[in-house]
Amino acid sequence: CLYKDRWYSDGEDFNPEPCVHCTCENGNPRCRLPSCAPLKCPEGQILVPGEGQCCPTCQASSTATTISTPTTVSLTCRLTNGTVVQDGADFTQGPCERCRCSEGNVFCTIGDCARPNCNNPVQQEGQCCPVCTGNLLIT
């Protein structure tokens, strides 16, 4: 399967970005972010993105408003670019990836691309599948 200009063998596991785990299944990459459990931050703490971590953490904040009961964070998906997606939402990441946020996990499928019948296929910007340029066909 092809993922971001690189070919992977069926059954191969790979991590294209921190916090993203993928497996090549039947010629298609299946990727997901780690499951982050809903957090209840104690009084005087707030939920913040974890520096160098995949899931948010509770941290003390001098500017946090005191709340008499802990707050609960609803399930969302935090993408590697910092975007937060609501549970159940479908979204795209580039021209090939179709994704869904489900119970705090991101599940993506990649457009199925047949290996081009040439020696040096080219990935064109905005296109899902690589294409052949010129007349360099594999025989």
Short mmCIF file of N, CA and C in Angstrom, two decimals:
data_model
loop_
_atom_site.label_atom_id
_atom_site.label_comp_id
_atom_site.label_asym_id
_atom_site.label_seq_id
_atom_site.Cartn_x
_atom_site.Cartn_y
_atom_site.Cartn_z
N CYS A 1 0.84 -1.17 0.00
CA CYS A 1 0.00 0.00 0.00
C CYS A 1 0.89 1.24 0.00
N LEU A 2 0.36 2.31 -0.48
CA LEU A 2 1.08 3.57 -0.59
C LEU A 2 0.58 4.54 0.47
N TYR A 3 1.49 5.14 1.22
CA TYR A 3 1.13 6.15 2.21
C TYR A 3 2.19 7.25 2.15
N LYS A 4 1.77 8.44 1.79
CA LYS A 4 2.66 9.60 1.73
C LYS A 4 3.95 9.30 0.97
N ASP A 5 3.78 8.88 -0.27
CA ASP A 5 4.90 8.64 -1.20
C ASP A 5 5.79 7.47 -0.82
N ARG A 6 5.35 6.58 0.05
CA ARG A 6 6.16 5.42 0.41
C ARG A 6 5.31 4.16 0.34
N TRP A 7 5.89 3.08 -0.19
CA TRP A 7 5.20 1.80 -0.30
C TRP A 7 5.48 0.94 0.92
N TYR A 8 4.45 0.26 1.43
CA TYR A 8 4.57 -0.65 2.56
C TYR A 8 4.01 -2.01 2.16
N SER A 9 4.58 -3.06 2.74
CA SER A 9 4.12 -4.42 2.46
C SER A 9 2.86 -4.73 3.26
N ASP A 10 2.06 -5.65 2.73
CA ASP A 10 0.85 -6.06 3.43
C ASP A 10 1.23 -6.62 4.80
N GLY A 11 0.55 -6.18 5.84
CA GLY A 11 0.82 -6.61 7.21
C GLY A 11 1.87 -5.78 7.92
N GLU A 12 2.54 -4.88 7.20
CA GLU A 12 3.60 -4.08 7.80
C GLU A 12 3.02 -2.96 8.68
N ASP A 13 3.60 -2.79 9.87
CA ASP A 13 3.24 -1.70 10.78
C ASP A 13 4.21 -0.55 10.56
N PHE A 14 3.72 0.68 10.64
CA PHE A 14 4.59 1.83 10.50
C PHE A 14 4.01 3.03 11.25
N ASN A 15 4.88 3.96 11.62
CA ASN A 15 4.50 5.17 12.33
C ASN A 15 4.97 6.38 11.52
N PRO A 16 4.10 6.92 10.65
CA PRO A 16 4.51 8.02 9.79
C PRO A 16 4.71 9.34 10.54
N GLU A 17 4.10 9.48 11.69
CA GLU A 17 4.21 10.68 12.51
C GLU A 17 4.14 10.26 13.98
N PRO A 18 4.66 11.09 14.88
CA PRO A 18 4.49 10.77 16.29
C PRO A 18 3.00 10.61 16.61
N CYS A 19 2.68 9.63 17.39
CA CYS A 19 1.31 9.36 17.85
C CYS A 19 0.39 8.80 16.76
N VAL A 20 0.91 8.47 15.60
CA VAL A 20 0.09 7.87 14.54
C VAL A 20 0.63 6.47 14.27
N HIS A 21 -0.24 5.46 14.43
CA HIS A 21 0.15 4.07 14.18
C HIS A 21 -0.65 3.55 12.99
N CYS A 22 0.04 2.98 12.01
CA CYS A 22 -0.61 2.48 10.81
C CYS A 22 -0.22 1.03 10.56
N THR A 23 -1.10 0.32 9.88
CA THR A 23 -0.84 -1.04 9.42
C THR A 23 -1.34 -1.14 7.99
N CYS A 24 -0.56 -1.78 7.14
CA CYS A 24 -0.99 -2.01 5.77
C CYS A 24 -1.84 -3.28 5.77
N GLU A 25 -3.13 -3.13 5.41
CA GLU A 25 -4.06 -4.26 5.41
C GLU A 25 -4.70 -4.40 4.04
N ASN A 26 -4.43 -5.51 3.38
CA ASN A 26 -5.01 -5.79 2.06
C ASN A 26 -4.77 -4.64 1.07
N GLY A 27 -3.57 -4.08 1.12
CA GLY A 27 -3.21 -3.02 0.19
C GLY A 27 -3.66 -1.63 0.59
N ASN A 28 -4.29 -1.49 1.75
CA ASN A 28 -4.76 -0.19 2.22
C ASN A 28 -4.19 0.14 3.58
N PRO A 29 -3.64 1.35 3.74
CA PRO A 29 -3.17 1.75 5.08
C PRO A 29 -4.35 2.01 6.00
N ARG A 30 -4.28 1.50 7.21
CA ARG A 30 -5.27 1.76 8.25
C ARG A 30 -4.52 2.46 9.38
N CYS A 31 -4.87 3.70 9.65
CA CYS A 31 -4.14 4.49 10.63
C CYS A 31 -5.06 4.94 11.75
N ARG A 32 -4.46 5.11 12.95
CA ARG A 32 -5.24 5.61 14.08
C ARG A 32 -4.31 6.33 15.04
N LEU A 33 -4.91 7.25 15.76
CA LEU A 33 -4.23 7.93 16.85
C LEU A 33 -4.51 7.16 18.12
N PRO A 34 -3.72 7.35 19.17
CA PRO A 34 -3.97 6.61 20.40
C PRO A 34 -5.30 7.02 21.03
N SER A 35 -5.88 6.11 21.77
CA SER A 35 -7.11 6.39 22.50
C SER A 35 -6.76 7.18 23.76
N CYS A 36 -7.34 8.33 23.90
CA CYS A 36 -7.11 9.16 25.08
C CYS A 36 -8.38 9.11 25.94
N ALA A 37 -8.25 8.57 27.12
CA ALA A 37 -9.41 8.45 28.02
C ALA A 37 -9.90 9.83 28.43
N PRO A 38 -11.22 9.98 28.61
CA PRO A 38 -11.73 11.26 29.12
C PRO A 38 -11.11 11.54 30.50
N LEU A 39 -10.72 12.76 30.70
CA LEU A 39 -10.08 13.12 31.97
C LEU A 39 -11.00 13.99 32.82
N LYS A 40 -10.93 13.78 34.13
CA LYS A 40 -11.57 14.67 35.09
C LYS A 40 -10.44 15.37 35.83
N CYS A 41 -10.30 16.66 35.57
CA CYS A 41 -9.23 17.40 36.23
C CYS A 41 -9.69 17.82 37.62
N PRO A 42 -8.82 17.65 38.60
CA PRO A 42 -9.16 18.10 39.96
C PRO A 42 -9.33 19.62 40.00
N GLU A 43 -9.97 20.07 41.04
CA GLU A 43 -10.19 21.50 41.24
C GLU A 43 -8.85 22.24 41.18
N GLY A 44 -8.81 23.35 40.45
CA GLY A 44 -7.59 24.15 40.33
C GLY A 44 -6.67 23.71 39.20
N GLN A 45 -7.07 22.67 38.44
CA GLN A 45 -6.27 22.23 37.31
C GLN A 45 -7.10 22.31 36.04
N ILE A 46 -6.40 22.44 34.92
CA ILE A 46 -7.08 22.50 33.62
C ILE A 46 -6.47 21.46 32.69
N LEU A 47 -7.24 21.09 31.67
CA LEU A 47 -6.78 20.14 30.67
C LEU A 47 -5.96 20.87 29.62
N VAL A 48 -4.74 20.40 29.38
CA VAL A 48 -3.87 21.04 28.38
C VAL A 48 -3.26 19.96 27.48
N PRO A 49 -2.93 20.34 26.23
CA PRO A 49 -2.24 19.39 25.36
C PRO A 49 -0.93 18.98 26.01
N GLY A 50 -0.63 17.70 26.01
CA GLY A 50 0.60 17.20 26.62
C GLY A 50 1.81 17.53 25.77
N GLU A 51 2.75 18.27 26.30
CA GLU A 51 3.98 18.60 25.58
C GLU A 51 4.77 17.33 25.32
N GLY A 52 4.95 16.98 24.05
CA GLY A 52 5.68 15.78 23.69
C GLY A 52 4.92 14.50 23.97
N GLN A 53 3.64 14.59 24.30
CA GLN A 53 2.81 13.43 24.58
C GLN A 53 1.65 13.38 23.59
N CYS A 54 1.04 12.24 23.46
CA CYS A 54 -0.06 12.08 22.51
C CYS A 54 -1.41 12.50 23.10
N CYS A 55 -1.57 12.40 24.40
CA CYS A 55 -2.85 12.70 25.05
C CYS A 55 -2.72 13.91 25.97
N PRO A 56 -3.81 14.67 26.15
CA PRO A 56 -3.77 15.83 27.05
C PRO A 56 -3.62 15.39 28.51
N THR A 57 -3.16 16.31 29.33
CA THR A 57 -2.98 16.04 30.76
C THR A 57 -3.59 17.19 31.58
N CYS A 58 -3.77 16.95 32.86
CA CYS A 58 -4.24 17.99 33.77
C CYS A 58 -3.02 18.70 34.35
N GLN A 59 -3.08 20.02 34.38
CA GLN A 59 -2.00 20.80 34.96
C GLN A 59 -2.58 21.93 35.79
N ALA A 60 -1.84 22.28 36.85
CA ALA A 60 -2.26 23.39 37.71
C ALA A 60 -2.22 24.68 36.91
N SER A 61 -3.16 25.54 37.18
CA SER A 61 -3.19 26.83 36.50
C SER A 61 -3.58 27.90 37.49
N SER A 62 -2.75 28.93 37.58
CA SER A 62 -3.07 30.05 38.49
C SER A 62 -4.24 30.86 37.94
N THR A 63 -4.50 30.70 36.63
CA THR A 63 -5.61 31.45 36.03
C THR A 63 -6.88 30.62 35.91
N ALA A 64 -6.82 29.36 36.37
CA ALA A 64 -8.00 28.50 36.27
C ALA A 64 -9.09 28.98 37.21
N THR A 65 -10.30 28.97 36.74
CA THR A 65 -11.44 29.32 37.57
C THR A 65 -11.73 28.16 38.50
N THR A 66 -11.90 28.45 39.76
CA THR A 66 -12.18 27.39 40.73
C THR A 66 -13.60 26.88 40.50
N ILE A 67 -13.70 25.58 40.38
CA ILE A 67 -14.99 24.93 40.18
C ILE A 67 -15.17 23.94 41.32
N SER A 68 -16.36 23.91 41.87
CA SER A 68 -16.57 23.07 43.04
C SER A 68 -16.60 21.58 42.71
N THR A 69 -16.90 21.21 41.45
CA THR A 69 -16.89 19.80 41.06
C THR A 69 -15.95 19.62 39.87
N PRO A 70 -15.33 18.45 39.76
CA PRO A 70 -14.44 18.22 38.62
C PRO A 70 -15.19 18.33 37.30
N THR A 71 -14.50 18.80 36.27
CA THR A 71 -15.12 18.88 34.95
C THR A 71 -14.76 17.64 34.15
N THR A 72 -15.67 17.21 33.30
CA THR A 72 -15.45 16.05 32.46
C THR A 72 -15.23 16.50 31.02
N VAL A 73 -14.24 15.92 30.38
CA VAL A 73 -13.97 16.25 28.99
C VAL A 73 -14.70 15.24 28.11
N SER A 74 -15.46 15.74 27.14
CA SER A 74 -16.15 14.82 26.24
C SER A 74 -15.15 14.22 25.26
N LEU A 75 -15.51 13.10 24.66
CA LEU A 75 -14.62 12.44 23.72
C LEU A 75 -14.48 13.27 22.45
N THR A 76 -13.26 13.56 22.11
CA THR A 76 -12.92 14.23 20.86
C THR A 76 -11.64 13.58 20.35
N CYS A 77 -11.25 13.94 19.17
CA CYS A 77 -9.99 13.47 18.61
C CYS A 77 -9.11 14.69 18.37
N ARG A 78 -7.89 14.61 18.86
CA ARG A 78 -6.92 15.69 18.64
C ARG A 78 -5.94 15.22 17.59
N LEU A 79 -5.90 15.91 16.45
CA LEU A 79 -5.03 15.53 15.35
C LEU A 79 -3.62 16.02 15.60
N THR A 80 -2.66 15.49 14.86
CA THR A 80 -1.26 15.84 15.07
C THR A 80 -1.00 17.32 14.80
N ASN A 81 -1.85 17.98 14.00
CA ASN A 81 -1.66 19.41 13.74
C ASN A 81 -2.36 20.28 14.78
N GLY A 82 -2.93 19.66 15.83
CA GLY A 82 -3.58 20.40 16.91
C GLY A 82 -5.08 20.57 16.74
N THR A 83 -5.62 20.25 15.57
CA THR A 83 -7.05 20.38 15.32
C THR A 83 -7.81 19.39 16.19
N VAL A 84 -8.92 19.84 16.78
CA VAL A 84 -9.78 18.97 17.58
C VAL A 84 -11.04 18.66 16.77
N VAL A 85 -11.35 17.37 16.66
CA VAL A 85 -12.49 16.90 15.89
C VAL A 85 -13.48 16.25 16.85
N GLN A 86 -14.76 16.56 16.69
CA GLN A 86 -15.80 16.00 17.55
C GLN A 86 -16.03 14.52 17.26
N ASP A 87 -16.40 13.78 18.28
CA ASP A 87 -16.69 12.36 18.15
C ASP A 87 -17.79 12.15 17.10
N GLY A 88 -17.58 11.19 16.22
CA GLY A 88 -18.56 10.87 15.17
C GLY A 88 -18.36 11.65 13.88
N ALA A 89 -17.45 12.63 13.88
CA ALA A 89 -17.25 13.47 12.69
C ALA A 89 -16.39 12.76 11.65
N ASP A 90 -16.77 12.92 10.38
CA ASP A 90 -15.97 12.46 9.26
C ASP A 90 -15.16 13.64 8.74
N PHE A 91 -13.93 13.40 8.30
CA PHE A 91 -13.09 14.48 7.77
C PHE A 91 -12.05 13.88 6.84
N THR A 92 -11.39 14.75 6.09
CA THR A 92 -10.33 14.30 5.19
C THR A 92 -9.00 14.87 5.65
N GLN A 93 -7.94 14.16 5.32
CA GLN A 93 -6.59 14.63 5.57
C GLN A 93 -5.83 14.44 4.26
N GLY A 94 -5.81 15.46 3.44
CA GLY A 94 -5.16 15.35 2.14
C GLY A 94 -6.09 14.75 1.11
N PRO A 95 -5.61 14.55 -0.10
CA PRO A 95 -6.48 14.07 -1.18
C PRO A 95 -6.88 12.60 -1.07
N CYS A 96 -6.17 11.82 -0.25
CA CYS A 96 -6.44 10.37 -0.20
C CYS A 96 -7.09 9.87 1.09
N GLU A 97 -6.82 10.51 2.20
CA GLU A 97 -7.27 9.99 3.50
C GLU A 97 -8.69 10.43 3.83
N ARG A 98 -9.52 9.44 4.12
CA ARG A 98 -10.88 9.67 4.61
C ARG A 98 -10.90 9.14 6.04
N CYS A 99 -11.25 10.00 6.99
CA CYS A 99 -11.12 9.64 8.40
C CYS A 99 -12.42 9.86 9.17
N ARG A 100 -12.48 9.23 10.34
CA ARG A 100 -13.62 9.39 11.26
C ARG A 100 -13.08 9.38 12.68
N CYS A 101 -13.63 10.28 13.50
CA CYS A 101 -13.33 10.30 14.93
C CYS A 101 -14.38 9.41 15.60
N SER A 102 -13.92 8.38 16.29
CA SER A 102 -14.83 7.46 16.95
C SER A 102 -14.33 7.13 18.34
N GLU A 103 -15.05 7.58 19.36
CA GLU A 103 -14.74 7.32 20.76
C GLU A 103 -13.29 7.69 21.10
N GLY A 104 -12.86 8.83 20.60
CA GLY A 104 -11.52 9.33 20.91
C GLY A 104 -10.42 8.79 20.03
N ASN A 105 -10.76 7.93 19.08
CA ASN A 105 -9.77 7.36 18.16
C ASN A 105 -10.03 7.86 16.74
N VAL A 106 -8.96 8.06 15.99
CA VAL A 106 -9.08 8.43 14.58
C VAL A 106 -8.82 7.19 13.75
N PHE A 107 -9.77 6.87 12.87
CA PHE A 107 -9.64 5.76 11.95
C PHE A 107 -9.66 6.32 10.54
N CYS A 108 -8.65 5.97 9.73
CA CYS A 108 -8.54 6.49 8.38
C CYS A 108 -8.40 5.35 7.37
N THR A 109 -8.92 5.58 6.20
CA THR A 109 -8.68 4.70 5.07
C THR A 109 -8.07 5.56 3.98
N ILE A 110 -7.24 4.95 3.20
CA ILE A 110 -6.55 5.63 2.12
C ILE A 110 -7.13 5.13 0.80
N GLY A 111 -7.28 6.05 -0.15
CA GLY A 111 -7.76 5.65 -1.47
C GLY A 111 -6.92 4.50 -2.02
N ASP A 112 -7.56 3.52 -2.61
CA ASP A 112 -6.87 2.34 -3.13
C ASP A 112 -6.23 2.69 -4.46
N CYS A 113 -4.91 2.62 -4.52
CA CYS A 113 -4.16 2.95 -5.73
C CYS A 113 -3.46 1.70 -6.25
N ALA A 114 -3.71 1.37 -7.49
CA ALA A 114 -2.97 0.28 -8.13
C ALA A 114 -1.56 0.80 -8.42
N ARG A 115 -0.58 -0.07 -8.31
CA ARG A 115 0.80 0.34 -8.60
C ARG A 115 0.88 0.70 -10.09
N PRO A 116 1.35 1.90 -10.41
CA PRO A 116 1.42 2.32 -11.81
C PRO A 116 2.34 1.41 -12.63
N ASN A 117 2.02 1.26 -13.89
CA ASN A 117 2.76 0.38 -14.77
C ASN A 117 3.94 1.13 -15.43
N CYS A 118 4.82 1.68 -14.57
CA CYS A 118 6.00 2.37 -15.07
C CYS A 118 7.09 2.29 -14.01
N ASN A 119 8.32 2.65 -14.41
CA ASN A 119 9.46 2.54 -13.51
C ASN A 119 9.51 3.64 -12.45
N ASN A 120 9.11 4.84 -12.80
CA ASN A 120 9.22 5.97 -11.88
C ASN A 120 7.92 6.75 -11.79
N PRO A 121 6.92 6.19 -11.09
CA PRO A 121 5.67 6.94 -10.96
C PRO A 121 5.88 8.23 -10.17
N VAL A 122 5.06 9.22 -10.47
CA VAL A 122 5.19 10.54 -9.84
C VAL A 122 3.91 10.84 -9.07
N GLN A 123 4.08 11.30 -7.82
CA GLN A 123 2.94 11.73 -7.01
C GLN A 123 2.72 13.21 -7.30
N GLN A 124 1.60 13.54 -7.91
CA GLN A 124 1.31 14.92 -8.24
C GLN A 124 0.52 15.56 -7.12
N GLU A 125 0.84 16.81 -6.82
CA GLU A 125 0.19 17.54 -5.74
C GLU A 125 -1.32 17.56 -5.95
N GLY A 126 -2.04 17.25 -4.90
CA GLY A 126 -3.50 17.26 -4.94
C GLY A 126 -4.12 15.99 -5.50
N GLN A 127 -3.31 15.06 -5.99
CA GLN A 127 -3.81 13.81 -6.55
C GLN A 127 -3.59 12.68 -5.55
N CYS A 128 -4.51 11.75 -5.50
CA CYS A 128 -4.41 10.65 -4.56
C CYS A 128 -3.39 9.61 -5.01
N CYS A 129 -3.44 9.21 -6.26
CA CYS A 129 -2.62 8.11 -6.74
C CYS A 129 -1.47 8.61 -7.62
N PRO A 130 -0.31 7.95 -7.53
CA PRO A 130 0.80 8.32 -8.39
C PRO A 130 0.48 7.98 -9.85
N VAL A 131 1.08 8.73 -10.76
CA VAL A 131 0.83 8.53 -12.20
C VAL A 131 2.15 8.36 -12.93
N CYS A 132 2.07 7.80 -14.12
CA CYS A 132 3.23 7.63 -14.97
C CYS A 132 3.40 8.89 -15.83
N THR A 133 4.63 9.31 -15.99
CA THR A 133 4.92 10.42 -16.90
C THR A 133 5.89 9.89 -17.95
N GLY A 134 5.73 10.29 -19.16
CA GLY A 134 6.60 9.77 -20.22
C GLY A 134 6.15 8.41 -20.66
N ASN A 135 7.04 7.69 -21.33
CA ASN A 135 6.71 6.36 -21.87
C ASN A 135 7.56 5.27 -21.26
N LEU A 136 7.82 5.33 -19.96
CA LEU A 136 8.68 4.33 -19.30
C LEU A 136 7.82 3.23 -18.68
N LEU A 137 7.27 2.36 -19.50
CA LEU A 137 6.42 1.29 -19.01
C LEU A 137 7.24 0.09 -18.59
N ILE A 138 6.79 -0.60 -17.53
CA ILE A 138 7.41 -1.83 -17.06
C ILE A 138 6.97 -2.96 -17.99
N THR A 139 7.90 -3.76 -18.44
CA THR A 139 7.51 -4.87 -19.32
C THR A 139 7.68 -6.19 -18.62
#
